[in-house]
Short mmCIF file of C-alpha atoms (C1' of nucleotides) in Angstrom, two decimals:
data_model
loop_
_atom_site.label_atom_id
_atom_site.label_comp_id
_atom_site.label_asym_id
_atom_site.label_seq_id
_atom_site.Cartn_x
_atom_site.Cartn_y
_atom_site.Cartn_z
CA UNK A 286 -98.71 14.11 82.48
CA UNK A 287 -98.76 10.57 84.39
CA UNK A 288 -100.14 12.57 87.10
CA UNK A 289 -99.45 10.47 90.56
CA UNK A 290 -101.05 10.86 93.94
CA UNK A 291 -98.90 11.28 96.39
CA UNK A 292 -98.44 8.83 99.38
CA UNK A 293 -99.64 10.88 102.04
CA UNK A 294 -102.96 11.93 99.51
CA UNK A 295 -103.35 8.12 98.91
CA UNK A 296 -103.64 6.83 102.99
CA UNK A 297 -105.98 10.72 103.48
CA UNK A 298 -108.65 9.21 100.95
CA UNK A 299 -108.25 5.98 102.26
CA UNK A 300 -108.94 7.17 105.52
CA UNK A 301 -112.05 9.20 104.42
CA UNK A 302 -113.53 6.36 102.49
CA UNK A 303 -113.02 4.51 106.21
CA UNK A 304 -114.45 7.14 107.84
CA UNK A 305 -118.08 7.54 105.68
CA UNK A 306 -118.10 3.71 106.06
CA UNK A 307 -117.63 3.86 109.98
CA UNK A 308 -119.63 7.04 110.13
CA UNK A 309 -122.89 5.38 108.15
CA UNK A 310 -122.23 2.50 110.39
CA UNK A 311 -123.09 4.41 113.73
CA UNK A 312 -125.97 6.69 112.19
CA UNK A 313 -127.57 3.05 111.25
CA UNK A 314 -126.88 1.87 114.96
CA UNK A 315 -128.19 4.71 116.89
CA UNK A 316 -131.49 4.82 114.64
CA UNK A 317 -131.70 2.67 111.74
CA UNK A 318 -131.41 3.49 108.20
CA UNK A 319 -133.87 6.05 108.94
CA UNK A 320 -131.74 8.30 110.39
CA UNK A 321 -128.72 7.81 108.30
CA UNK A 322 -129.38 10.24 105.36
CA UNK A 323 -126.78 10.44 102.84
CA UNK A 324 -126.68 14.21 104.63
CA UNK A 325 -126.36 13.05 107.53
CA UNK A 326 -123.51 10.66 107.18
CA UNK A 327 -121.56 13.19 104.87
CA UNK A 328 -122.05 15.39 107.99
CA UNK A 329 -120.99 12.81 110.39
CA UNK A 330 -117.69 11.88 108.32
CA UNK A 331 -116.88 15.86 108.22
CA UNK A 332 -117.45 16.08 104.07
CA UNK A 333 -119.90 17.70 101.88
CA UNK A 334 -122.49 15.59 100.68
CA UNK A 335 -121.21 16.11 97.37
CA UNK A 336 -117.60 14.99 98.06
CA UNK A 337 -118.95 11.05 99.53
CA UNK A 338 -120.23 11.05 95.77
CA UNK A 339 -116.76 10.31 95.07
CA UNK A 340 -116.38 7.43 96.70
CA UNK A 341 -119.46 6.05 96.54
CA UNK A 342 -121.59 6.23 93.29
CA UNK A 343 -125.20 5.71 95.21
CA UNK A 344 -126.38 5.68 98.73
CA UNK A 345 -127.29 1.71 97.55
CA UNK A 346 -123.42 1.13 96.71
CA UNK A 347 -122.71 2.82 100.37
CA UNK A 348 -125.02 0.41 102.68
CA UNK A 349 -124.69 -2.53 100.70
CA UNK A 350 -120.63 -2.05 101.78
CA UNK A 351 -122.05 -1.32 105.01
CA UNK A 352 -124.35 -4.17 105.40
CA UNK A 353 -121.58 -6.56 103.28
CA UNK A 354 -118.84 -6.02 105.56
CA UNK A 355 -120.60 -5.77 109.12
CA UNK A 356 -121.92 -9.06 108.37
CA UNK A 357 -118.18 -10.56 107.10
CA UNK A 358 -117.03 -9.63 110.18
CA UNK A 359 -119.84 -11.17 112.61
CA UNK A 360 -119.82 -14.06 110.80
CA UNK A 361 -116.22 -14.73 111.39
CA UNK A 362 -116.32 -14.13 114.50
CA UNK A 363 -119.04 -16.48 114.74
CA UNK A 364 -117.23 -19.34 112.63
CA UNK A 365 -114.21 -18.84 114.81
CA UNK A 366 -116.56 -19.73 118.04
CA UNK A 367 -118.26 -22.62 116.22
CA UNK A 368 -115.01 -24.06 115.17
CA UNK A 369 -113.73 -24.44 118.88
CA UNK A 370 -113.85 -27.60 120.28
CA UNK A 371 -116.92 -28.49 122.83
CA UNK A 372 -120.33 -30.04 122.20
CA UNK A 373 -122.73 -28.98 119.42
CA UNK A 374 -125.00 -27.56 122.40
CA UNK A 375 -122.04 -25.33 124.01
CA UNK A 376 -120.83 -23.98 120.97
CA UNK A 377 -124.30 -23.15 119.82
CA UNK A 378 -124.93 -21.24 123.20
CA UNK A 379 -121.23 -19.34 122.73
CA UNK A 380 -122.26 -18.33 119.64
CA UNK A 381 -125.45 -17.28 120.33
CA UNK A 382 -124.74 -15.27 123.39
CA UNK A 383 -121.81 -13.53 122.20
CA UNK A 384 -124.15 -12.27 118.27
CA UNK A 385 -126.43 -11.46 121.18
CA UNK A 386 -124.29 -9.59 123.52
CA UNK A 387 -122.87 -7.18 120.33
CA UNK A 388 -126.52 -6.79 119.32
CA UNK A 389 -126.88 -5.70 122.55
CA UNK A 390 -124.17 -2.85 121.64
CA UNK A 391 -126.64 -1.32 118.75
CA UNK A 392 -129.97 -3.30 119.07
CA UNK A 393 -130.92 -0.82 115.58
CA UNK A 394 -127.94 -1.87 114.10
CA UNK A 395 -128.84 -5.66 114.23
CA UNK A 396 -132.30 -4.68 113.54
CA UNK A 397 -131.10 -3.30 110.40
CA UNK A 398 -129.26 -5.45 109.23
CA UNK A 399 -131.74 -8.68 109.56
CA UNK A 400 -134.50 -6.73 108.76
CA UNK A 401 -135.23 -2.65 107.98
CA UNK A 402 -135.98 -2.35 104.02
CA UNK A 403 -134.41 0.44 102.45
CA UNK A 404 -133.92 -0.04 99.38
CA UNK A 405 -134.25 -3.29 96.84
CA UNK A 406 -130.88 -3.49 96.00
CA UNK A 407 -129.91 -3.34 100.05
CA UNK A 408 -132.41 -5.54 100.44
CA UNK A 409 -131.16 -7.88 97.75
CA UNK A 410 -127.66 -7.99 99.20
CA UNK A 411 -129.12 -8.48 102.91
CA UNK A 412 -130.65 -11.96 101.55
CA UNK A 413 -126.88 -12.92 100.86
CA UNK A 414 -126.04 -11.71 103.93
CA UNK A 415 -128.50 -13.96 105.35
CA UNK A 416 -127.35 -17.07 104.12
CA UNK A 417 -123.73 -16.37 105.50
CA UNK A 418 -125.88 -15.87 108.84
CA UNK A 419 -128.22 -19.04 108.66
CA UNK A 420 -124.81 -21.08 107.30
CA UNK A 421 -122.76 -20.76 110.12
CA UNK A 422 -125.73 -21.92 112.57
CA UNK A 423 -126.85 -24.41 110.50
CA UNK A 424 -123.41 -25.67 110.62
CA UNK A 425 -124.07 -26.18 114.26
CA UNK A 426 -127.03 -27.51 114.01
CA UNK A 427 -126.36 -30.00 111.71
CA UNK A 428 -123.29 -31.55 113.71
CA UNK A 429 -125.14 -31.57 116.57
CA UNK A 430 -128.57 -33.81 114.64
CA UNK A 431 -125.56 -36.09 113.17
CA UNK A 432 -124.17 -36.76 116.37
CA UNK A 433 -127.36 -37.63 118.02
CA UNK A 434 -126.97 -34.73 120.71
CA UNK A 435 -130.00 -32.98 118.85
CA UNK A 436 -132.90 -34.35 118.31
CA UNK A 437 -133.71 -34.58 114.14
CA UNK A 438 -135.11 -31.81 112.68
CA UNK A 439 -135.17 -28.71 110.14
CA UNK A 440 -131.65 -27.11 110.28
CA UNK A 441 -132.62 -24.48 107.87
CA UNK A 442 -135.75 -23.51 109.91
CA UNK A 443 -134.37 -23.97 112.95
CA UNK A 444 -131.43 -21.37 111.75
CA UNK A 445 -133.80 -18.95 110.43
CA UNK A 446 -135.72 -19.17 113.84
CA UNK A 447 -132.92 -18.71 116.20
CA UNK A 448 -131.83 -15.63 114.51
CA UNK A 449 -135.48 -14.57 114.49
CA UNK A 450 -135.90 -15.20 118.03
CA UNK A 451 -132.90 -13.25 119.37
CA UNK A 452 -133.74 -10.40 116.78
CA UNK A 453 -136.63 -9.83 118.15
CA UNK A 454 -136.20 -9.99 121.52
CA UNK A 455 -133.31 -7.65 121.25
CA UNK A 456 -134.51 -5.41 118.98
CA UNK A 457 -137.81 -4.78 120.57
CA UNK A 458 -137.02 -3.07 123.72
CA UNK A 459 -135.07 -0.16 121.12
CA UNK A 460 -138.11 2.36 121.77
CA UNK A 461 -138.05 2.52 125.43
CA UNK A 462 -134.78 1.52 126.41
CA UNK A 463 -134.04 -0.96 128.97
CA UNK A 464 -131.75 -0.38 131.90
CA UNK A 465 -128.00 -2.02 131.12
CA UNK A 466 -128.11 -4.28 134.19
CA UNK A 467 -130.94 -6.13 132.87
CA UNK A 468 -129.17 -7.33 130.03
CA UNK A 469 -127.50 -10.17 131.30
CA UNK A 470 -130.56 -11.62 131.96
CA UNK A 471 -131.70 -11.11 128.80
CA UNK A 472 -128.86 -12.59 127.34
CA UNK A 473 -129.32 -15.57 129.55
CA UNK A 474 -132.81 -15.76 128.53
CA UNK A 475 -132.17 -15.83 124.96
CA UNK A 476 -129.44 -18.57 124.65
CA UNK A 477 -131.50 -20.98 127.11
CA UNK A 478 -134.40 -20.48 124.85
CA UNK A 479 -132.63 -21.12 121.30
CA UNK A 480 -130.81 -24.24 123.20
CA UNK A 481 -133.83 -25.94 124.24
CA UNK A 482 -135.07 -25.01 121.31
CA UNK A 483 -132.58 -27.31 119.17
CA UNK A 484 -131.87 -29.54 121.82
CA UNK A 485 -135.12 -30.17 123.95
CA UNK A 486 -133.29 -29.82 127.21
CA UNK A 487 -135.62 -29.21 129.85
CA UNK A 488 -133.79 -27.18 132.37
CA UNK A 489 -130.09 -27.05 133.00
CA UNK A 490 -129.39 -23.80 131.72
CA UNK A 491 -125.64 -23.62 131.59
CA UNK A 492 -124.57 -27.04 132.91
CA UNK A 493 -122.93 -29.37 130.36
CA UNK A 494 -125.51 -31.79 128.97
CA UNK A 495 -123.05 -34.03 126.92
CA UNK A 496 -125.44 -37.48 127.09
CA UNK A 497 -126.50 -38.57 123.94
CA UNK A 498 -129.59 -39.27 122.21
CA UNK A 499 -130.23 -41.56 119.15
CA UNK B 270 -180.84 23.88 108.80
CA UNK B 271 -180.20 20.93 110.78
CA UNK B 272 -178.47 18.87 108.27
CA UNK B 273 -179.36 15.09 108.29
CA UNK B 274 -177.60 12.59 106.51
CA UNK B 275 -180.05 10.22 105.23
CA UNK B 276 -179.38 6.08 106.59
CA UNK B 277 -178.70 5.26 102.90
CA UNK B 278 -176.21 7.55 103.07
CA UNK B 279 -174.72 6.98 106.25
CA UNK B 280 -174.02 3.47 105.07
CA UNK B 281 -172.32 4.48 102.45
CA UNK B 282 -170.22 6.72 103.92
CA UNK B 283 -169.24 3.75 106.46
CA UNK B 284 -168.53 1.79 103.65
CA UNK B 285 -166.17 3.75 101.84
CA UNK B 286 -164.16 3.87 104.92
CA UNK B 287 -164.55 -0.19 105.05
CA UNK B 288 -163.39 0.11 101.66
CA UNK B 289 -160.62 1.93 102.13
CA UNK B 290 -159.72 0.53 105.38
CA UNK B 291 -159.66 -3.11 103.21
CA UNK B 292 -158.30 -1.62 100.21
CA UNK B 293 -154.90 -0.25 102.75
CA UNK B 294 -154.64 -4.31 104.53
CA UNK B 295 -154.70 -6.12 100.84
CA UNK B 296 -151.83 -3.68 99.06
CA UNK B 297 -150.10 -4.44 102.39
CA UNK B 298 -150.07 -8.12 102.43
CA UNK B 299 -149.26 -8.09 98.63
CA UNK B 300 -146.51 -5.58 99.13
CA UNK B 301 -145.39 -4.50 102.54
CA UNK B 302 -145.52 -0.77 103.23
CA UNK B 303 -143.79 0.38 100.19
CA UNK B 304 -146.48 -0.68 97.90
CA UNK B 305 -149.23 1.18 100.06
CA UNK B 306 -149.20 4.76 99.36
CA UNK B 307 -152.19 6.74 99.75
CA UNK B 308 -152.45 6.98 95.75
CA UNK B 309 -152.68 3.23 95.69
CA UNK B 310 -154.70 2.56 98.29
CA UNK B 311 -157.21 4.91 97.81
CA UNK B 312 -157.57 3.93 93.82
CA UNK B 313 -158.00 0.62 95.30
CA UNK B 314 -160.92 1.71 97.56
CA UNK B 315 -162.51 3.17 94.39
CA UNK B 316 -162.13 6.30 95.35
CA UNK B 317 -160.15 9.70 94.59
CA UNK B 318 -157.06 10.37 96.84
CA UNK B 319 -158.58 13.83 98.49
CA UNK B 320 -161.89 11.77 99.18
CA UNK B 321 -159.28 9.46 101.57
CA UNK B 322 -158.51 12.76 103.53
CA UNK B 323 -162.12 13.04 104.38
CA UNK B 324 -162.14 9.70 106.12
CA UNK B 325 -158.61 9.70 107.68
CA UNK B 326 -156.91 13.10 108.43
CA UNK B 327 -153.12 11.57 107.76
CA UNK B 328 -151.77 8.22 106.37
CA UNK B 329 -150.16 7.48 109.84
CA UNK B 330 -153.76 7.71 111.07
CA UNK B 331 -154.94 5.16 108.19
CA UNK B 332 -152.21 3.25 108.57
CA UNK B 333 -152.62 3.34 112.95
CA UNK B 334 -156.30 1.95 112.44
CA UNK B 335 -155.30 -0.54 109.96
CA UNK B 336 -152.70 -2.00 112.10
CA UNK B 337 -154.55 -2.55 115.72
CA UNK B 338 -157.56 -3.64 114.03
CA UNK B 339 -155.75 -6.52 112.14
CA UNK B 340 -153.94 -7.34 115.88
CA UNK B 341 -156.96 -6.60 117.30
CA UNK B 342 -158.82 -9.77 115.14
CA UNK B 343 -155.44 -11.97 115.44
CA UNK B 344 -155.75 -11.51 119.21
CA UNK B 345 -159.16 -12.41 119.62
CA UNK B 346 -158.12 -15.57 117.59
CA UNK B 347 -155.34 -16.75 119.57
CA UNK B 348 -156.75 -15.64 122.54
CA UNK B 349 -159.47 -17.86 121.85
CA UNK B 350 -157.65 -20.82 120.95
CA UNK B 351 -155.55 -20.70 124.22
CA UNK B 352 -158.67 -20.81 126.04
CA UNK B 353 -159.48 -24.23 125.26
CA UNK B 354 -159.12 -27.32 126.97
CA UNK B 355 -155.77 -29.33 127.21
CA UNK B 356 -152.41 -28.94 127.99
CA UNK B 357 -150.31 -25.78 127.83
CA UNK B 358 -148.18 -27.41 124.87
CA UNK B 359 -151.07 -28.56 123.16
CA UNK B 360 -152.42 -25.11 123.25
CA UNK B 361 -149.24 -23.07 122.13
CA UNK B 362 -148.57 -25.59 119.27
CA UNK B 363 -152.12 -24.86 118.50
CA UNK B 364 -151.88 -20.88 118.52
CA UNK B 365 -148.19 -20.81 116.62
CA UNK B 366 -150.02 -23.04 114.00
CA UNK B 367 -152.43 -20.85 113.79
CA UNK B 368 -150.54 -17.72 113.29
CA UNK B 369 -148.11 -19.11 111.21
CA UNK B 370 -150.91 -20.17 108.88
CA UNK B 371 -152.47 -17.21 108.42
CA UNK B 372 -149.29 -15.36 107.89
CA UNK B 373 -148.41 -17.47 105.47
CA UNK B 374 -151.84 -16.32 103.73
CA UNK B 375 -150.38 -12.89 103.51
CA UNK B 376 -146.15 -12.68 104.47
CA UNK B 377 -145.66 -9.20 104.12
CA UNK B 378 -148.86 -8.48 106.67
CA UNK B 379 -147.53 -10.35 108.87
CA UNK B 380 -143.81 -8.67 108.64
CA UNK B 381 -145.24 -5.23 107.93
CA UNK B 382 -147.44 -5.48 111.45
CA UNK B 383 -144.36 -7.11 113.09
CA UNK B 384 -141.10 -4.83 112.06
CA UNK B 385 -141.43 -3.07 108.80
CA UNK B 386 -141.38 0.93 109.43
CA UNK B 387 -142.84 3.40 107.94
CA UNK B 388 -144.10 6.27 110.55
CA UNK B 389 -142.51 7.59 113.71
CA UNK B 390 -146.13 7.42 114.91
CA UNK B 391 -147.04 3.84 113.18
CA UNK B 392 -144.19 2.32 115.26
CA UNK B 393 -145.79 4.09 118.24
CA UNK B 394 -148.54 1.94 117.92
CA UNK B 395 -146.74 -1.28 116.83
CA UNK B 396 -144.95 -1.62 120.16
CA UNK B 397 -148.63 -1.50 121.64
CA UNK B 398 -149.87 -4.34 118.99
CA UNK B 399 -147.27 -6.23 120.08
CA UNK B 400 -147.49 -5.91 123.60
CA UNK B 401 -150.91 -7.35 122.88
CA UNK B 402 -149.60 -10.39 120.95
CA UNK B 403 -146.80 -10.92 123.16
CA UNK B 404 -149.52 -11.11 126.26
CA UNK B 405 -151.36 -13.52 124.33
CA UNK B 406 -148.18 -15.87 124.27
CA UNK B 407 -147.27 -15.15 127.46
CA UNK B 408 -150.65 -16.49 129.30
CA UNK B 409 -149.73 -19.79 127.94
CA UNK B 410 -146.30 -20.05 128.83
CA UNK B 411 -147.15 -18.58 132.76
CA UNK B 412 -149.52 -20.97 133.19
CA UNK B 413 -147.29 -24.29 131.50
CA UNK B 414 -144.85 -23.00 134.03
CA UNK B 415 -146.89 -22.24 136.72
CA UNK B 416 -147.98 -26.07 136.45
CA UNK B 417 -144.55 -27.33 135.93
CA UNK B 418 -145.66 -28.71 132.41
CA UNK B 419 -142.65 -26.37 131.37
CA UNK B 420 -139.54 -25.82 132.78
CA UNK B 421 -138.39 -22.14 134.54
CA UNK B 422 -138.21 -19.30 132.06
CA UNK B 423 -138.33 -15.73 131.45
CA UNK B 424 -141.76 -15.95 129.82
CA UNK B 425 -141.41 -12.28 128.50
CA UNK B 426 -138.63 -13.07 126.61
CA UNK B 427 -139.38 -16.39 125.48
CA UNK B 428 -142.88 -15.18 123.97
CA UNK B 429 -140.56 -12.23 122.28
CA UNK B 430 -138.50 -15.03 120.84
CA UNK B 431 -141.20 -17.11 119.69
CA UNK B 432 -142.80 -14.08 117.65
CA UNK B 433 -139.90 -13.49 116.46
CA UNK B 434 -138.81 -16.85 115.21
CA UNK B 435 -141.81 -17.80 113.20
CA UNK B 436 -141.38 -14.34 112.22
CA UNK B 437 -137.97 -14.38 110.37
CA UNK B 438 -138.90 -18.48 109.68
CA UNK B 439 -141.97 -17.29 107.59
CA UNK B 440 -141.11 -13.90 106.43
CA UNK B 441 -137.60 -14.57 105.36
CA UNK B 442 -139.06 -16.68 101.87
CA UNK B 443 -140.81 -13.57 101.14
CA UNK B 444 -138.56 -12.64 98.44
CA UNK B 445 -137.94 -15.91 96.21
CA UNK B 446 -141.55 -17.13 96.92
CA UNK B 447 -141.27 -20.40 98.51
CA UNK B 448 -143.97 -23.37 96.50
CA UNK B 449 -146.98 -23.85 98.62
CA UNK B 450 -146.22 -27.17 98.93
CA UNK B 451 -143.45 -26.54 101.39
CA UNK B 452 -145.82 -24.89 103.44
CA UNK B 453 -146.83 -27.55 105.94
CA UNK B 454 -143.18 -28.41 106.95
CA UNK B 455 -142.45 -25.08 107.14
CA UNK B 456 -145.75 -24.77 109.56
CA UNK B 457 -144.44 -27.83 111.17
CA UNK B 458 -141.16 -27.45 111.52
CA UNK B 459 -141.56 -23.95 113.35
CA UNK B 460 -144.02 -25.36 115.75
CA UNK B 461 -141.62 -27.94 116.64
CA UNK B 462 -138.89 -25.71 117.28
CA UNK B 463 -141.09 -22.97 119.43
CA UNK B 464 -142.52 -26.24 121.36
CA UNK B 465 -139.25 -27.59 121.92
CA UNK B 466 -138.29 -24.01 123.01
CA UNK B 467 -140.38 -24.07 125.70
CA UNK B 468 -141.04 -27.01 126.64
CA UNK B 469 -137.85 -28.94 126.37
CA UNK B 470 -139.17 -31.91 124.45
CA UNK B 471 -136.92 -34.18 122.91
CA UNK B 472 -138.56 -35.51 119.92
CA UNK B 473 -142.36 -36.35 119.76
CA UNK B 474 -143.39 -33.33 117.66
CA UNK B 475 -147.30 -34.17 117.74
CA UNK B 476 -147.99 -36.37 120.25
CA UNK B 477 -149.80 -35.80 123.62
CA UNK B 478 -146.67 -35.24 126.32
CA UNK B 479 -148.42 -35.18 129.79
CA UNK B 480 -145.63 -35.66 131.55
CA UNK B 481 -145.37 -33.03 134.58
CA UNK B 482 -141.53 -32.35 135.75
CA UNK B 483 -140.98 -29.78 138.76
"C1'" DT C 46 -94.77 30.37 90.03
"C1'" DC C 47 -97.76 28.59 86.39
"C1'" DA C 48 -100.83 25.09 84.27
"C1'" DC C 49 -103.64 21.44 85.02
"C1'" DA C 50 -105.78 17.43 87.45
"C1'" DA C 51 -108.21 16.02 91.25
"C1'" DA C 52 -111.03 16.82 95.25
"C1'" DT C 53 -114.49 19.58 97.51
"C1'" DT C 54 -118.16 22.63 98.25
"C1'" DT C 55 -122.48 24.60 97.61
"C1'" DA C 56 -126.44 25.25 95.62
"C1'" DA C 57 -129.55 23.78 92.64
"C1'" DC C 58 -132.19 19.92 90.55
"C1'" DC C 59 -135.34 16.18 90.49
"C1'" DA C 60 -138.48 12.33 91.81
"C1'" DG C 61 -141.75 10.38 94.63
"C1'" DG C 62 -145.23 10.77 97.51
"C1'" DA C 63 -148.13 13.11 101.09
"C1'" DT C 64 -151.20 16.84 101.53
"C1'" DT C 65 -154.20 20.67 100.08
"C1'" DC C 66 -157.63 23.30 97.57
"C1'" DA C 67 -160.42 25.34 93.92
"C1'" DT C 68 -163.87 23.26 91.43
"C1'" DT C 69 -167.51 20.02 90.38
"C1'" DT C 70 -170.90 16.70 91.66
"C1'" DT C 71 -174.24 14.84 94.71
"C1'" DA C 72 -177.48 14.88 98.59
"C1'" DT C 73 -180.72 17.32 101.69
"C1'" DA C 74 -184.16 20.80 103.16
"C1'" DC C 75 -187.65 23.78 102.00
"C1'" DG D 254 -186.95 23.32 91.66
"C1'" DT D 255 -183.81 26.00 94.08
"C1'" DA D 256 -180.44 26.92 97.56
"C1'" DT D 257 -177.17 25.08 100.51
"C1'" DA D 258 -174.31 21.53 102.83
"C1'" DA D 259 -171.60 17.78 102.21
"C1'" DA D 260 -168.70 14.83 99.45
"C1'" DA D 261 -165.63 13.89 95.68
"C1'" DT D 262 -162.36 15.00 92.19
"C1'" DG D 263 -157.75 15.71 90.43
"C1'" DA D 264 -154.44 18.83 89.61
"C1'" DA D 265 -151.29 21.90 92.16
"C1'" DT D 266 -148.33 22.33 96.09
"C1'" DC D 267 -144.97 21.12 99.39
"C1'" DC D 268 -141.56 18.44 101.55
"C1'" DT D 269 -137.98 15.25 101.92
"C1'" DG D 270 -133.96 13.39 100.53
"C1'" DG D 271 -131.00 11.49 96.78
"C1'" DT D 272 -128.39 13.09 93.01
"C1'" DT D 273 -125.88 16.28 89.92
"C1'" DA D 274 -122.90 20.10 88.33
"C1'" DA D 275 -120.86 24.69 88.12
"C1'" DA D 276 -117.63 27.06 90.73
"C1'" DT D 277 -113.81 26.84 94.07
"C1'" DT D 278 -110.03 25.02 96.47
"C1'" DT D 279 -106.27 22.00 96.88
"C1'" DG D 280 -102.67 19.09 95.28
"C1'" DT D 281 -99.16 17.80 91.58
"C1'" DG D 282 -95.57 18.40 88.07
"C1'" DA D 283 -92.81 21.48 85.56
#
DNA sequence: TCACAAATTTAACCAGGATTCATTTTATAC
DNA sequence: GTATAAAATGAATCCTGGTTAAATTTGTGA
């Protein structure tokens, strides 16, 4: 038989696999996991329920992709931003204002990801996830204690606390939602808080700070 | 007719719904949400699940009353510790410590009061809880600013971000349970980080600051 | 066009957990 | 002690949402 799928079949599964992966990704950003029924992304990717059983063998197997490759991708971006030259305290702020300001794009999406249990093997694969998160600032972090531009202290909790910090005060405001124009403010907000936060800089909110402290 | 319950009675009416009120806040700080169904909690209270419905019409309603009244207590608390003498960073460092410690008693509490959903109507009342414990924060940090001990901020979202920090800081070790011995630099190192936050201290982590910058 | 493999649909199926209700037990009033 | 109201039990019911499978459609190779 050797029976062969055609090109053009190939690239329209493909796509369809793409599209319950992109489709699960926007039910979870407009309202959580809650929302995002294995109904209601089959729906939303214009199949049968039935048929995303073919390319996924559990709703688990679907969001940990999900969840898996959301976070490759932020964290990437986030490396790239780190890796740029500019002082432990700038790059921190870049990074943290621009995780912030595509938060800001689905605040339940973020929320989701960091936090909303669905399932224990989700949740098992978020606490990787996690760790690729609290890496990449504690990467940060820990240039910036070795150089003396921070003062010493706990990269890992500081990590864990600046993604905490901006989580929630993204993520709360999802129930009644706050007008667009105040989020650059928030934004602003945020970063100044995590950078004095690592760096005990009393004001000077965007200004270069460059002296160092041993 | 004129039915009287007896006061021996009474009491022990009031007491089941203690019980069952305590029974629903323990399986919750052993095991978030998910662990508390109404099966559980009311075989934990000693009684039969019907008997619950006769003491709470709905599990959101259980659940409702279990939540403020555990804010309600945590309030009072921090309310009452950022009432006392001394300096606005002396004070927050003292209601952080505070909170962190007790959540530390009990992770999942504190997460599954914080974030965790269950009920449309539960989450209702959560963003009321924590406009409670946000206020709380937020007293301290207005008046720190107000006196110049801290630098210019958006106290809204810098009491968002400090939930939220010692949140994910705390809640995060939830899964591979952390050795109490770690505890206090955990406890430590989050205070420090929320202080610095704020405040914009350097170093010094416990000592008196005093200094007033405008 | 026919035979067969793969994909898809649709309609059950099933599990877990909240809620209800007929029945039993316990408390109160006379 | 008896009758009645309240409380408690625990099994039955219902609902929600993930999962499966028989039947159907579509694609592939001769």
């Amino acid at each position: 038989m050797a029976y062969q799928r055609s090109a053009l079949m190939q690239e329209r599964l493909a796509e369809n696999r793409e599209r319950i992966l992109r489709a699960a990704r926007t039910l979870v950003a407009q309202g959580g996991f809650r929302d995002a029924s294995i109904n209601a992304v089959a729906a939303a990717a214009g199949l049968s329920t039935g048929a995303l059983y073919r390319y996924f063998p559990s709703k688990a197997d679907l969001f940990v992709e999900v969840l898996t490759e959301a976070v490759r991708r932020e964290c990437a971006i986030l490396r790239e931003i780190i890796a740029k030259p500019g002082t432990a305290d700038q790059r921190l702020r870049a990074a943290v204002e621009s995780f912030a300001r595509r938060a800001l794009e689905g605040p339940h999406l973020a929320y989701a990801f960091i936090a909303e249990p669905i399932d224990p093997e989700v949740d098992a694969a978020r606490i990787l996830c996690r760790q690729e998160f609290s890496d990449v600032f504690k990467t940060v972090l820990g240039q910036g204690v070795a150089s003396g531009e921070f003062p010493p202290q706990s990269v890992d909790v500081a990590a864990a606390c600046i993604v905490g910090a901006f989580t929630e005060a993204l993520v709360r405001p999802v129930a009644p939602t706050t007008p667009r124009s105040k989020d650059e403010k928030l934004v602003t907000a945020i970063v100044d808080f995590c950078a004095r936060a690592v760096a005990g800089i009393p004001v000077a909110p965007a200004k270069q700070p460059k002296r160092q402290r041993v």
